[in-house]
Amino acid sequence: MTAVAPVTALRGRHLLSIADLSPAEITLILDTADAMKEVGERTIKKVPALRGRTIVNLFFEPSTRTRTSFEIAEKRLSADTLSLAVSTSSVVKGETLLDTVDNIEAMSPDMLVVRHASSGACQQLARRCRSRIVNAGDGMHEHPTQALLDAYTMRQRKGRIDGLQVAIVGDLAHSRVLRSNLLLLRKMGASIRVTAPRPLIPAGIEALGATPCRTIEEAVDGADVVMMLRIQLERMQTLFLPSLREYFALFGLTADRMALARPDAIVMHPGPMNRGVEIASEVADGPQAVILEQVANGVAVRMAVLYLLAGGSED
Amino acid sequence: MHYILRNGRVVDPAHGRDGQFDVEVRDGVIVRVGTTLAAADGVTVLHVPPGCVVTPGLIDMHVHLREPGQEHKETVASGAAAAVAGGFTAVACMPNTAPVNDSAAVTRYILDQAAAANLARVYPIGAASVGSKGEQLAEIGELKAAGCVAVSDDGHPIRTALLMRRVLEYAGMLDVLVIDHCEDPTLKGDGVVHEGAVASELGLRGIPGEAEELWVERDITLAGLTRSPVHIAHLSTAGSLRAVRAGKARGIAVTCEVMPHHFVLTDEALRGYDTNTKMNPPLRGSADLEEMLRGLADGSIDVIATDHAPHHADEKALSYDQAPFGITGLETAVSLTLDRLVHAGVIGLSRMVELLSANPARILKVPGGALAEGAPADITVLAPDLPVTVRAAAMRSLSRNMPFEGWQLRGGVAATIVGGRLVYRNTAVEALAGWLA
C-alpha cells in the first residue's frame, strides 16, 4: 500500500504530465476521487469547493467527451466555467498559441484546462502562464487525467494496481493515452505488455517500460486488464495499415482472444470505439467491459484533480 | 596601417607553427611572420595579451544570412557583424533566400550588401538547381563568374540521384564544389526530431538517422561515379561518418562538416520542448555524439561549421511541431569548441584551427586558412581561457534562437581582423583596450 500525500500536496501546481506525480500523489488523487464519486450519486450533485474560481477549458483540438467530462466536473465543484473551442476562433486568424493564452489570462482565470494537437503545448504554456494548467491531452504526448481515471477504474475493479498484468493493444505510436498510462502504471507497480502492428510501435518502447509482443494473443495471455487504444482512422493513411479489415483480423479484440486473459480480467477503452476495428461488439458490450464505468469515473477523477490543484483557501 | 602583433602564441597548422611569434601586417597584408621582428619607425606594436592565441581567420562555410527576402531574421550586415563577433573573418552563405540565389543578380546583391557592411568576407553559395526545386540545373557557370564559391540546394535535398549526378558532373567540370544536405525526404516524412526513445516519450515524430545515412551513401557513390568532389553538409550520425570514412578510404573526394550542437547536445535536450532545440538534422543520440567526437579527433571530420540559421522569436514561439528548424551559431561556435573540445582534451588548438580555418579554406578554395606572407591579413585572436556566459541579448545577430542561454563556457574570441582591419574587439579582454578599432 502506497503512502498517501497530504491533501495540500498538489495545491497551486500544474498537471502537465504523470511524470510530475509521485505514487503518493497519485494515490491521493484516487482517494479524493472516491469522495467526489459520492457527490455524483447525490440528488443535488454539487459542492461549493471551487465557488468563485474561474476555469477556462481551452480546446485547440475538437473533443466531445473529455471536454464534457471536465465541464461536468467543474460545475459539480461550483466553479465558474467557460469552454472555448479555439480551433474555430482566433487561431485561424493567425494568432499564436501564446497570444491566445495571454488574452485569456488577461481576464484572470484561476485555471486553464488545455487540449492541443501539438505535443508539449501545455509545457510551453505553463512556462508563460500564471494560471494553473491541466493538460487535457497534448498531441501524442500525454493525457494525464485519462490515465488517472483508468487507474481509478482498475483499482475499483481489481482492488489494487500493484502487481497487475496490463495488456495495451492498438495505435501505440500516436497515443497520448498510452504514454500517460505507461508512466502511471510503472509508478504504481503494474507490469505492461503492448502489441500493435510494427509500424505503430514507437522506437524505444522498452525504454518507456513496456514489453512489446508480436501478437495480441501473447499480449493478452494471463492479463488482468486489457486496454484497447483507438485506431485513429484519419491517421492511418495507407502507410501504417493495409486495411482496417486486416487490422481487426490480426489485432482486434474478439471473445476468443479475450478468453486467453484471466477469467476475471476487465476490458478498457478510452473511447470513442471503432467497433469491428479494434474491438468486437460482443466484447465491448460483454460482462468484462468497464468502458462506461471509465467514463463515469472520469468525472470524479477530474473533480479530484481540479479540487486538489485549485481548492482550499488562498493563503 | 602598419603594425606588428607582438609575441602571441601563433597556431597555424598550414605552416606547422605553434609557438610564440610576431605577425607583421602592412596595408592589409601579412608581410612577415617571425620571432622578435624589429619595429621600424611608424610601425605600431600591438602586444598580444598573455594566454591569447593568434590564428588564421576562422571561416564558417555554412551559414544562412536570410537576405534577400527574410530581413526580419537576419541581414547580410547583421550576419557579418555576428560573424566577426564570433571570430569568423569569412562566411559562406547558403542560397535559400527569397528569391533563391540561383542567378548572378542575387549573388551580386549579396556581395554588394557584404561590401557595404565591410566586416566579414561573405562567399555566396549558389543554388545547384533552379529555385532549389531539384528539377533543372542552375546556371552554375554564371554563378561562379558572379562570385559563388560552391553550389548547394541546402534545406532542400537534391531529390533524384540523376540530378545529383548531373550537378556533380557539371559543377565538377567548372571546378565548383557541390555541398549536399543529405536527407531522404521520403523517409523523413513529417518527422521533427531524432527518432528514438526520447522522441517516443515526448510524443514527437521521429526522423531516423538512416534518412541522412541513405543519402550520404548515395552522394558518396555518385561522387565516385562522377569523380567529382562532394561535401556533406551538417553530418550528424555515426552511420554517416562511417560512410564518409569508407568513402575516403576508397579514394573518393568526399569531405564533411559537423555543427557544434551535434558535438555538444543530444536529444535529451528536447525535454521541456524548447523550440530552440529544434534543428535539421536534429539533435541525435549519445552514441552519435561520441562518434562525432572521435571523428573530430581522428581527422575523418574535415570542418566545424555552424549552420547559423536565424529565426525570429515570433516564429520560434509556435508549438514544437510547428516551429521552424534551425538555431543561430556564429557567436557560440568558438566558445563551444574551446570548452567542449579543446579544454575537454578531445582535440588540440592546432586541430581546432584546421577544422575552423585551414580545411574550410582548402575545401572552398578561398583565400585564408593560413598566416601566409603576402596573403590578406585575416586573423583571429582567441582567448582560450576567457570565462564566457552565453547571452542571446548581447549578440549581434538579429535573431536569438539558440539553446545555450546562460551557459558558462571557458574560452572566447578576443579580436577579429579582416584585411588588416580590426573589425571586432572583445571588451571583456581588458588587455586589448589599447588596440585600435
mmCIF file with all atom_site columns, N, CA and C in Angstrom, chain A residues 201-255:
data_model
loop_
_atom_site.group_PDB
_atom_site.id
_atom_site.type_symbol
_atom_site.label_atom_id
_atom_site.label_alt_id
_atom_site.label_comp_id
_atom_site.label_asym_id
_atom_site.label_entity_id
_atom_site.label_seq_id
_atom_site.pdbx_PDB_ins_code
_atom_site.Cartn_x
_atom_site.Cartn_y
_atom_site.Cartn_z
_atom_site.occupancy
_atom_site.B_iso_or_equiv
_atom_site.pdbx_formal_charge
_atom_site.auth_seq_id
_atom_site.auth_comp_id
_atom_site.auth_asym_id
_atom_site.auth_atom_id
_atom_site.pdbx_PDB_model_num
ATOM 1   N N  . ILE A 1 201 ? 4.428   0.727   -33.582 1.00 0.00 ? 201 ILE A N  1
ATOM 2   C CA . ILE A 1 201 ? 5.172   0.609   -32.327 1.00 0.00 ? 201 ILE A CA 1
ATOM 3   C C  . ILE A 1 201 ? 6.270   1.669   -32.313 1.00 0.00 ? 201 ILE A C  1
ATOM 4   N N  . PRO A 1 202 ? 6.231   2.598   -31.350 1.00 0.00 ? 202 PRO A N  1
ATOM 5   C CA . PRO A 1 202 ? 7.248   3.659   -31.360 1.00 0.00 ? 202 PRO A CA 1
ATOM 6   C C  . PRO A 1 202 ? 8.637   3.121   -31.043 1.00 0.00 ? 202 PRO A C  1
ATOM 7   N N  . ALA A 1 203 ? 9.651   3.793   -31.566 1.00 0.00 ? 203 ALA A N  1
ATOM 8   C CA . ALA A 1 203 ? 11.050  3.405   -31.314 1.00 0.00 ? 203 ALA A CA 1
ATOM 9   C C  . ALA A 1 203 ? 11.330  3.460   -29.818 1.00 0.00 ? 203 ALA A C  1
ATOM 10  N N  . GLY A 1 204 ? 12.059  2.495   -29.322 1.00 0.00 ? 204 GLY A N  1
ATOM 11  C CA . GLY A 1 204 ? 12.480  2.535   -27.924 1.00 0.00 ? 204 GLY A CA 1
ATOM 12  C C  . GLY A 1 204 ? 11.364  2.286   -26.941 1.00 0.00 ? 204 GLY A C  1
ATOM 13  N N  . ILE A 1 205 ? 10.345  1.532   -27.323 1.00 0.00 ? 205 ILE A N  1
ATOM 14  C CA . ILE A 1 205 ? 9.194   1.304   -26.437 1.00 0.00 ? 205 ILE A CA 1
ATOM 15  C C  . ILE A 1 205 ? 9.630   0.624   -25.133 1.00 0.00 ? 205 ILE A C  1
ATOM 16  N N  . GLU A 1 206 ? 10.669  -0.201  -25.199 1.00 0.00 ? 206 GLU A N  1
ATOM 17  C CA . GLU A 1 206 ? 11.143  -0.876  -23.980 1.00 0.00 ? 206 GLU A CA 1
ATOM 18  C C  . GLU A 1 206 ? 11.623  0.151   -22.961 1.00 0.00 ? 206 GLU A C  1
ATOM 19  N N  . ALA A 1 207 ? 12.265  1.208   -23.454 1.00 0.00 ? 207 ALA A N  1
ATOM 20  C CA . ALA A 1 207 ? 12.763  2.247   -22.545 1.00 0.00 ? 207 ALA A CA 1
ATOM 21  C C  . ALA A 1 207 ? 11.615  2.964   -21.846 1.00 0.00 ? 207 ALA A C  1
ATOM 22  N N  . LEU A 1 208 ? 10.429  2.890   -22.423 1.00 0.00 ? 208 LEU A N  1
ATOM 23  C CA . LEU A 1 208 ? 9.268   3.500   -21.782 1.00 0.00 ? 208 LEU A CA 1
ATOM 24  C C  . LEU A 1 208 ? 8.620   2.535   -20.788 1.00 0.00 ? 208 LEU A C  1
ATOM 25  N N  . GLY A 1 209 ? 9.170   1.364   -20.657 1.00 0.00 ? 209 GLY A N  1
ATOM 26  C CA . GLY A 1 209 ? 8.710   0.465   -19.607 1.00 0.00 ? 209 GLY A CA 1
ATOM 27  C C  . GLY A 1 209 ? 7.709   -0.578  -20.044 1.00 0.00 ? 209 GLY A C  1
ATOM 28  N N  . ALA A 1 210 ? 7.561   -0.805  -21.335 1.00 0.00 ? 210 ALA A N  1
ATOM 29  C CA . ALA A 1 210 ? 6.599   -1.794  -21.809 1.00 0.00 ? 210 ALA A CA 1
ATOM 30  C C  . ALA A 1 210 ? 7.325   -2.934  -22.511 1.00 0.00 ? 210 ALA A C  1
ATOM 31  N N  . THR A 1 211 ? 6.788   -4.117  -22.399 1.00 0.00 ? 211 THR A N  1
ATOM 32  C CA . THR A 1 211 ? 7.333   -5.255  -23.128 1.00 0.00 ? 211 THR A CA 1
ATOM 33  C C  . THR A 1 211 ? 6.519   -5.446  -24.399 1.00 0.00 ? 211 THR A C  1
ATOM 34  N N  . PRO A 1 212 ? 7.132   -5.259  -25.564 1.00 0.00 ? 212 PRO A N  1
ATOM 35  C CA . PRO A 1 212 ? 6.360   -5.428  -26.800 1.00 0.00 ? 212 PRO A CA 1
ATOM 36  C C  . PRO A 1 212 ? 6.142   -6.908  -27.126 1.00 0.00 ? 212 PRO A C  1
ATOM 37  N N  . CYS A 1 213 ? 4.970   -7.239  -27.627 1.00 0.00 ? 213 CYS A N  1
ATOM 38  C CA . CYS A 1 213 ? 4.639   -8.607  -28.035 1.00 0.00 ? 213 CYS A CA 1
ATOM 39  C C  . CYS A 1 213 ? 4.315   -8.606  -29.520 1.00 0.00 ? 213 CYS A C  1
ATOM 40  N N  . ARG A 1 214 ? 4.610   -9.742  -30.145 1.00 0.00 ? 214 ARG A N  1
ATOM 41  C CA . ARG A 1 214 ? 4.400   -9.816  -31.586 1.00 0.00 ? 214 ARG A CA 1
ATOM 42  C C  . ARG A 1 214 ? 2.922   -10.023 -31.934 1.00 0.00 ? 214 ARG A C  1
ATOM 43  N N  . THR A 1 215 ? 2.208   -10.708 -31.052 1.00 0.00 ? 215 THR A N  1
ATOM 44  C CA . THR A 1 215 ? 0.794   -10.989 -31.347 1.00 0.00 ? 215 THR A CA 1
ATOM 45  C C  . THR A 1 215 ? -0.082  -10.526 -30.196 1.00 0.00 ? 215 THR A C  1
ATOM 46  N N  . ILE A 1 216 ? -1.349  -10.323 -30.507 1.00 0.00 ? 216 ILE A N  1
ATOM 47  C CA . ILE A 1 216 ? -2.294  -9.939  -29.452 1.00 0.00 ? 216 ILE A CA 1
ATOM 48  C C  . ILE A 1 216 ? -2.488  -11.113 -28.482 1.00 0.00 ? 216 ILE A C  1
ATOM 49  N N  . GLU A 1 217 ? -2.398  -12.327 -28.993 1.00 0.00 ? 217 GLU A N  1
ATOM 50  C CA . GLU A 1 217 ? -2.574  -13.493 -28.124 1.00 0.00 ? 217 GLU A CA 1
ATOM 51  C C  . GLU A 1 217 ? -1.511  -13.494 -27.019 1.00 0.00 ? 217 GLU A C  1
ATOM 52  N N  . GLU A 1 218 ? -0.277  -13.228 -27.439 1.00 0.00 ? 218 GLU A N  1
ATOM 53  C CA . GLU A 1 218 ? 0.826   -13.206 -26.480 1.00 0.00 ? 218 GLU A CA 1
ATOM 54  C C  . GLU A 1 218 ? 0.630   -12.087 -25.451 1.00 0.00 ? 218 GLU A C  1
ATOM 55  N N  . ALA A 1 219 ? 0.137   -10.946 -25.910 1.00 0.00 ? 219 ALA A N  1
ATOM 56  C CA . ALA A 1 219 ? -0.021  -9.804  -25.009 1.00 0.00 ? 219 ALA A CA 1
ATOM 57  C C  . ALA A 1 219 ? -1.147  -10.038 -24.003 1.00 0.00 ? 219 ALA A C  1
ATOM 58  N N  . VAL A 1 220 ? -2.213  -10.639 -24.460 1.00 0.00 ? 220 VAL A N  1
ATOM 59  C CA . VAL A 1 220 ? -3.425  -10.777 -23.631 1.00 0.00 ? 220 VAL A CA 1
ATOM 60  C C  . VAL A 1 220 ? -3.317  -11.964 -22.678 1.00 0.00 ? 220 VAL A C  1
ATOM 61  N N  . ASP A 1 221 ? -2.473  -12.911 -23.010 1.00 0.00 ? 221 ASP A N  1
ATOM 62  C CA . ASP A 1 221 ? -2.365  -14.155 -22.234 1.00 0.00 ? 221 ASP A CA 1
ATOM 63  C C  . ASP A 1 221 ? -2.158  -13.887 -20.737 1.00 0.00 ? 221 ASP A C  1
ATOM 64  N N  . GLY A 1 222 ? -3.109  -14.283 -19.935 1.00 0.00 ? 222 GLY A N  1
ATOM 65  C CA . GLY A 1 222 ? -2.985  -14.149 -18.479 1.00 0.00 ? 222 GLY A CA 1
ATOM 66  C C  . GLY A 1 222 ? -3.147  -12.742 -17.944 1.00 0.00 ? 222 GLY A C  1
ATOM 67  N N  . ALA A 1 223 ? -3.623  -11.788 -18.770 1.00 0.00 ? 223 ALA A N  1
ATOM 68  C CA . ALA A 1 223 ? -3.714  -10.389 -18.340 1.00 0.00 ? 223 ALA A CA 1
ATOM 69  C C  . ALA A 1 223 ? -4.863  -10.184 -17.353 1.00 0.00 ? 223 ALA A C  1
ATOM 70  N N  . ASP A 1 224 ? -4.667  -9.228  -16.439 1.00 0.00 ? 224 ASP A N  1
ATOM 71  C CA . ASP A 1 224 ? -5.753  -8.790  -15.555 1.00 0.00 ? 224 ASP A CA 1
ATOM 72  C C  . ASP A 1 224 ? -6.577  -7.688  -16.199 1.00 0.00 ? 224 ASP A C  1
ATOM 73  N N  . VAL A 1 225 ? -5.894  -6.913  -17.043 1.00 0.00 ? 225 VAL A N  1
ATOM 74  C CA . VAL A 1 225 ? -6.538  -5.764  -17.690 1.00 0.00 ? 225 VAL A CA 1
ATOM 75  C C  . VAL A 1 225 ? -6.149  -5.786  -19.164 1.00 0.00 ? 225 VAL A C  1
ATOM 76  N N  . VAL A 1 226 ? -7.136  -5.642  -20.036 1.00 0.00 ? 226 VAL A N  1
ATOM 77  C CA . VAL A 1 226 ? -6.854  -5.490  -21.462 1.00 0.00 ? 226 VAL A CA 1
ATOM 78  C C  . VAL A 1 226 ? -7.343  -4.103  -21.870 1.00 0.00 ? 226 VAL A C  1
ATOM 79  N N  . MET A 1 227 ? -6.395  -3.257  -22.229 1.00 0.00 ? 227 MET A N  1
ATOM 80  C CA . MET A 1 227 ? -6.747  -1.885  -22.589 1.00 0.00 ? 227 MET A CA 1
ATOM 81  C C  . MET A 1 227 ? -6.583  -1.715  -24.093 1.00 0.00 ? 227 MET A C  1
ATOM 82  N N  . MET A 1 228 ? -7.673  -1.392  -24.754 1.00 0.00 ? 228 MET A N  1
ATOM 83  C CA . MET A 1 228 ? -7.624  -1.202  -26.204 1.00 0.00 ? 228 MET A CA 1
ATOM 84  C C  . MET A 1 228 ? -7.471  0.286   -26.506 1.00 0.00 ? 228 MET A C  1
ATOM 85  N N  . LEU A 1 229 ? -6.610  0.620   -27.457 1.00 0.00 ? 229 LEU A N  1
ATOM 86  C CA . LEU A 1 229 ? -6.459  2.012   -27.881 1.00 0.00 ? 229 LEU A CA 1
ATOM 87  C C  . LEU A 1 229 ? -7.157  2.183   -29.215 1.00 0.00 ? 229 LEU A C  1
ATOM 88  N N  . ARG A 1 230 ? -7.668  3.380   -29.374 1.00 0.00 ? 230 ARG A N  1
ATOM 89  C CA . ARG A 1 230 ? -8.394  3.687   -30.593 1.00 0.00 ? 230 ARG A CA 1
ATOM 90  C C  . ARG A 1 230 ? -7.445  3.699   -31.791 1.00 0.00 ? 230 ARG A C  1
ATOM 91  N N  . ILE A 1 231 ? -7.907  3.098   -32.864 1.00 0.00 ? 231 ILE A N  1
ATOM 92  C CA . ILE A 1 231 ? -7.203  3.247   -34.149 1.00 0.00 ? 231 ILE A CA 1
ATOM 93  C C  . ILE A 1 231 ? -7.753  4.517   -34.785 1.00 0.00 ? 231 ILE A C  1
ATOM 94  N N  . GLN A 1 232 ? -6.881  5.512   -34.940 1.00 0.00 ? 232 GLN A N  1
ATOM 95  C CA . GLN A 1 232 ? -7.379  6.784   -35.456 1.00 0.00 ? 232 GLN A CA 1
ATOM 96  C C  . GLN A 1 232 ? -7.416  6.704   -36.970 1.00 0.00 ? 232 GLN A C  1
ATOM 97  N N  . LEU A 1 233 ? -8.615  6.469   -37.441 1.00 0.00 ? 233 LEU A N  1
ATOM 98  C CA . LEU A 1 233 ? -8.795  6.149   -38.856 1.00 0.00 ? 233 LEU A CA 1
ATOM 99  C C  . LEU A 1 233 ? -8.154  7.202   -39.748 1.00 0.00 ? 233 LEU A C  1
ATOM 100 N N  . GLU A 1 234 ? -8.292  8.474   -39.328 1.00 0.00 ? 234 GLU A N  1
ATOM 101 C CA . GLU A 1 234 ? -7.809  9.555   -40.178 1.00 0.00 ? 234 GLU A CA 1
ATOM 102 C C  . GLU A 1 234 ? -6.284  9.564   -40.268 1.00 0.00 ? 234 GLU A C  1
ATOM 103 N N  . ARG A 1 235 ? -5.602  8.916   -39.306 1.00 0.00 ? 235 ARG A N  1
ATOM 104 C CA . ARG A 1 235 ? -4.144  8.961   -39.298 1.00 0.00 ? 235 ARG A CA 1
ATOM 105 C C  . ARG A 1 235 ? -3.520  7.775   -40.035 1.00 0.00 ? 235 ARG A C  1
ATOM 106 N N  . MET A 1 236 ? -4.327  6.769   -40.339 1.00 0.00 ? 236 MET A N  1
ATOM 107 C CA . MET A 1 236 ? -3.716  5.528   -40.788 1.00 0.00 ? 236 MET A CA 1
ATOM 108 C C  . MET A 1 236 ? -3.236  5.559   -42.224 1.00 0.00 ? 236 MET A C  1
ATOM 109 N N  . GLN A 1 237 ? -3.832  6.422   -43.022 1.00 0.00 ? 237 GLN A N  1
ATOM 110 C CA . GLN A 1 237 ? -3.486  6.532   -44.446 1.00 0.00 ? 237 GLN A CA 1
ATOM 111 C C  . GLN A 1 237 ? -3.291  5.128   -45.028 1.00 0.00 ? 237 GLN A C  1
ATOM 112 N N  . THR A 1 238 ? -2.252  4.968   -45.788 1.00 0.00 ? 238 THR A N  1
ATOM 113 C CA . THR A 1 238 ? -2.002  3.633   -46.311 1.00 0.00 ? 238 THR A CA 1
ATOM 114 C C  . THR A 1 238 ? -0.666  3.111   -45.827 1.00 0.00 ? 238 THR A C  1
ATOM 115 N N  . LEU A 1 239 ? 0.056   3.935   -45.052 1.00 0.00 ? 239 LEU A N  1
ATOM 116 C CA . LEU A 1 239 ? 1.424   3.568   -44.708 1.00 0.00 ? 239 LEU A CA 1
ATOM 117 C C  . LEU A 1 239 ? 1.523   2.750   -43.432 1.00 0.00 ? 239 LEU A C  1
ATOM 118 N N  . PHE A 1 240 ? 0.524   2.845   -42.581 1.00 0.00 ? 240 PHE A N  1
ATOM 119 C CA . PHE A 1 240 ? 0.613   2.124   -41.319 1.00 0.00 ? 240 PHE A CA 1
ATOM 120 C C  . PHE A 1 240 ? -0.086  0.766   -41.391 1.00 0.00 ? 240 PHE A C  1
ATOM 121 N N  . LEU A 1 241 ? -1.200  0.735   -42.090 1.00 0.00 ? 241 LEU A N  1
ATOM 122 C CA . LEU A 1 241 ? -2.013  -0.479  -42.148 1.00 0.00 ? 241 LEU A CA 1
ATOM 123 C C  . LEU A 1 241 ? -2.511  -0.683  -43.566 1.00 0.00 ? 241 LEU A C  1
ATOM 124 N N  . PRO A 1 242 ? -2.523  -1.930  -44.009 1.00 0.00 ? 242 PRO A N  1
ATOM 125 C CA . PRO A 1 242 ? -3.097  -2.163  -45.338 1.00 0.00 ? 242 PRO A CA 1
ATOM 126 C C  . PRO A 1 242 ? -4.607  -1.938  -45.350 1.00 0.00 ? 242 PRO A C  1
ATOM 127 N N  . SER A 1 243 ? -5.293  -2.352  -44.287 1.00 0.00 ? 243 SER A N  1
ATOM 128 C CA . SER A 1 243 ? -6.745  -2.132  -44.243 1.00 0.00 ? 243 SER A CA 1
ATOM 129 C C  . SER A 1 243 ? -7.215  -2.337  -42.813 1.00 0.00 ? 243 SER A C  1
ATOM 130 N N  . LEU A 1 244 ? -8.359  -1.770  -42.501 1.00 0.00 ? 244 LEU A N  1
ATOM 131 C CA . LEU A 1 244 ? -8.934  -1.953  -41.164 1.00 0.00 ? 244 LEU A CA 1
ATOM 132 C C  . LEU A 1 244 ? -9.399  -3.394  -40.989 1.00 0.00 ? 244 LEU A C  1
ATOM 133 N N  . ARG A 1 245 ? -9.821  -4.002  -42.094 1.00 0.00 ? 245 ARG A N  1
ATOM 134 C CA . ARG A 1 245 ? -10.256 -5.389  -42.066 1.00 0.00 ? 245 ARG A CA 1
ATOM 135 C C  . ARG A 1 245 ? -9.113  -6.291  -41.602 1.00 0.00 ? 245 ARG A C  1
ATOM 136 N N  . GLU A 1 246 ? -7.917  -6.035  -42.178 1.00 0.00 ? 246 GLU A N  1
ATOM 137 C CA . GLU A 1 246 ? -6.772  -6.852  -41.790 1.00 0.00 ? 246 GLU A CA 1
ATOM 138 C C  . GLU A 1 246 ? -6.336  -6.532  -40.359 1.00 0.00 ? 246 GLU A C  1
ATOM 139 N N  . TYR A 1 247 ? -6.483  -5.271  -39.979 1.00 0.00 ? 247 TYR A N  1
ATOM 140 C CA . TYR A 1 247 ? -6.139  -4.925  -38.603 1.00 0.00 ? 247 TYR A CA 1
ATOM 141 C C  . TYR A 1 247 ? -7.004  -5.730  -37.631 1.00 0.00 ? 247 TYR A C  1
ATOM 142 N N  . PHE A 1 248 ? -8.288  -5.756  -37.905 1.00 0.00 ? 248 PHE A N  1
ATOM 143 C CA . PHE A 1 248 ? -9.183  -6.495  -37.000 1.00 0.00 ? 248 PHE A CA 1
ATOM 144 C C  . PHE A 1 248 ? -8.824  -7.983  -36.991 1.00 0.00 ? 248 PHE A C  1
ATOM 145 N N  . ALA A 1 249 ? -8.501  -8.507  -38.168 1.00 0.00 ? 249 ALA A N  1
ATOM 146 C CA . ALA A 1 249 ? -8.156  -9.930  -38.236 1.00 0.00 ? 249 ALA A CA 1
ATOM 147 C C  . ALA A 1 249 ? -6.910  -10.236 -37.400 1.00 0.00 ? 249 ALA A C  1
ATOM 148 N N  . LEU A 1 250 ? -5.943  -9.330  -37.396 1.00 0.00 ? 250 LEU A N  1
ATOM 149 C CA . LEU A 1 250 ? -4.680  -9.609  -36.693 1.00 0.00 ? 250 LEU A CA 1
ATOM 150 C C  . LEU A 1 250 ? -4.662  -9.108  -35.255 1.00 0.00 ? 250 LEU A C  1
ATOM 151 N N  . PHE A 1 251 ? -5.315  -7.978  -34.990 1.00 0.00 ? 251 PHE A N  1
ATOM 152 C CA . PHE A 1 251 ? -5.174  -7.349  -33.666 1.00 0.00 ? 251 PHE A CA 1
ATOM 153 C C  . PHE A 1 251 ? -6.503  -7.026  -32.984 1.00 0.00 ? 251 PHE A C  1
ATOM 154 N N  . GLY A 1 252 ? -7.632  -7.309  -33.600 1.00 0.00 ? 252 GLY A N  1
ATOM 155 C CA . GLY A 1 252 ? -8.917  -6.995  -32.996 1.00 0.00 ? 252 GLY A CA 1
ATOM 156 C C  . GLY A 1 252 ? -9.155  -7.841  -31.746 1.00 0.00 ? 252 GLY A C  1
ATOM 157 N N  . LEU A 1 253 ? -9.803  -7.242  -30.755 1.00 0.00 ? 253 LEU A N  1
ATOM 158 C CA . LEU A 1 253 ? -10.088 -7.994  -29.521 1.00 0.00 ? 253 LEU A CA 1
ATOM 159 C C  . LEU A 1 253 ? -11.425 -8.718  -29.700 1.00 0.00 ? 253 LEU A C  1
ATOM 160 N N  . THR A 1 254 ? -11.325 -10.020 -29.905 1.00 0.00 ? 254 THR A N  1
ATOM 161 C CA . THR A 1 254 ? -12.515 -10.858 -30.065 1.00 0.00 ? 254 THR A CA 1
ATOM 162 C C  . THR A 1 254 ? -12.725 -11.648 -28.772 1.00 0.00 ? 254 THR A C  1
ATOM 163 N N  . ALA A 1 255 ? -13.868 -12.299 -28.688 1.00 0.00 ? 255 ALA A N  1
ATOM 164 C CA . ALA A 1 255 ? -14.160 -13.103 -27.493 1.00 0.00 ? 255 ALA A CA 1
ATOM 165 C C  . ALA A 1 255 ? -13.145 -14.235 -27.347 1.00 0.00 ? 255 ALA A C  1
#
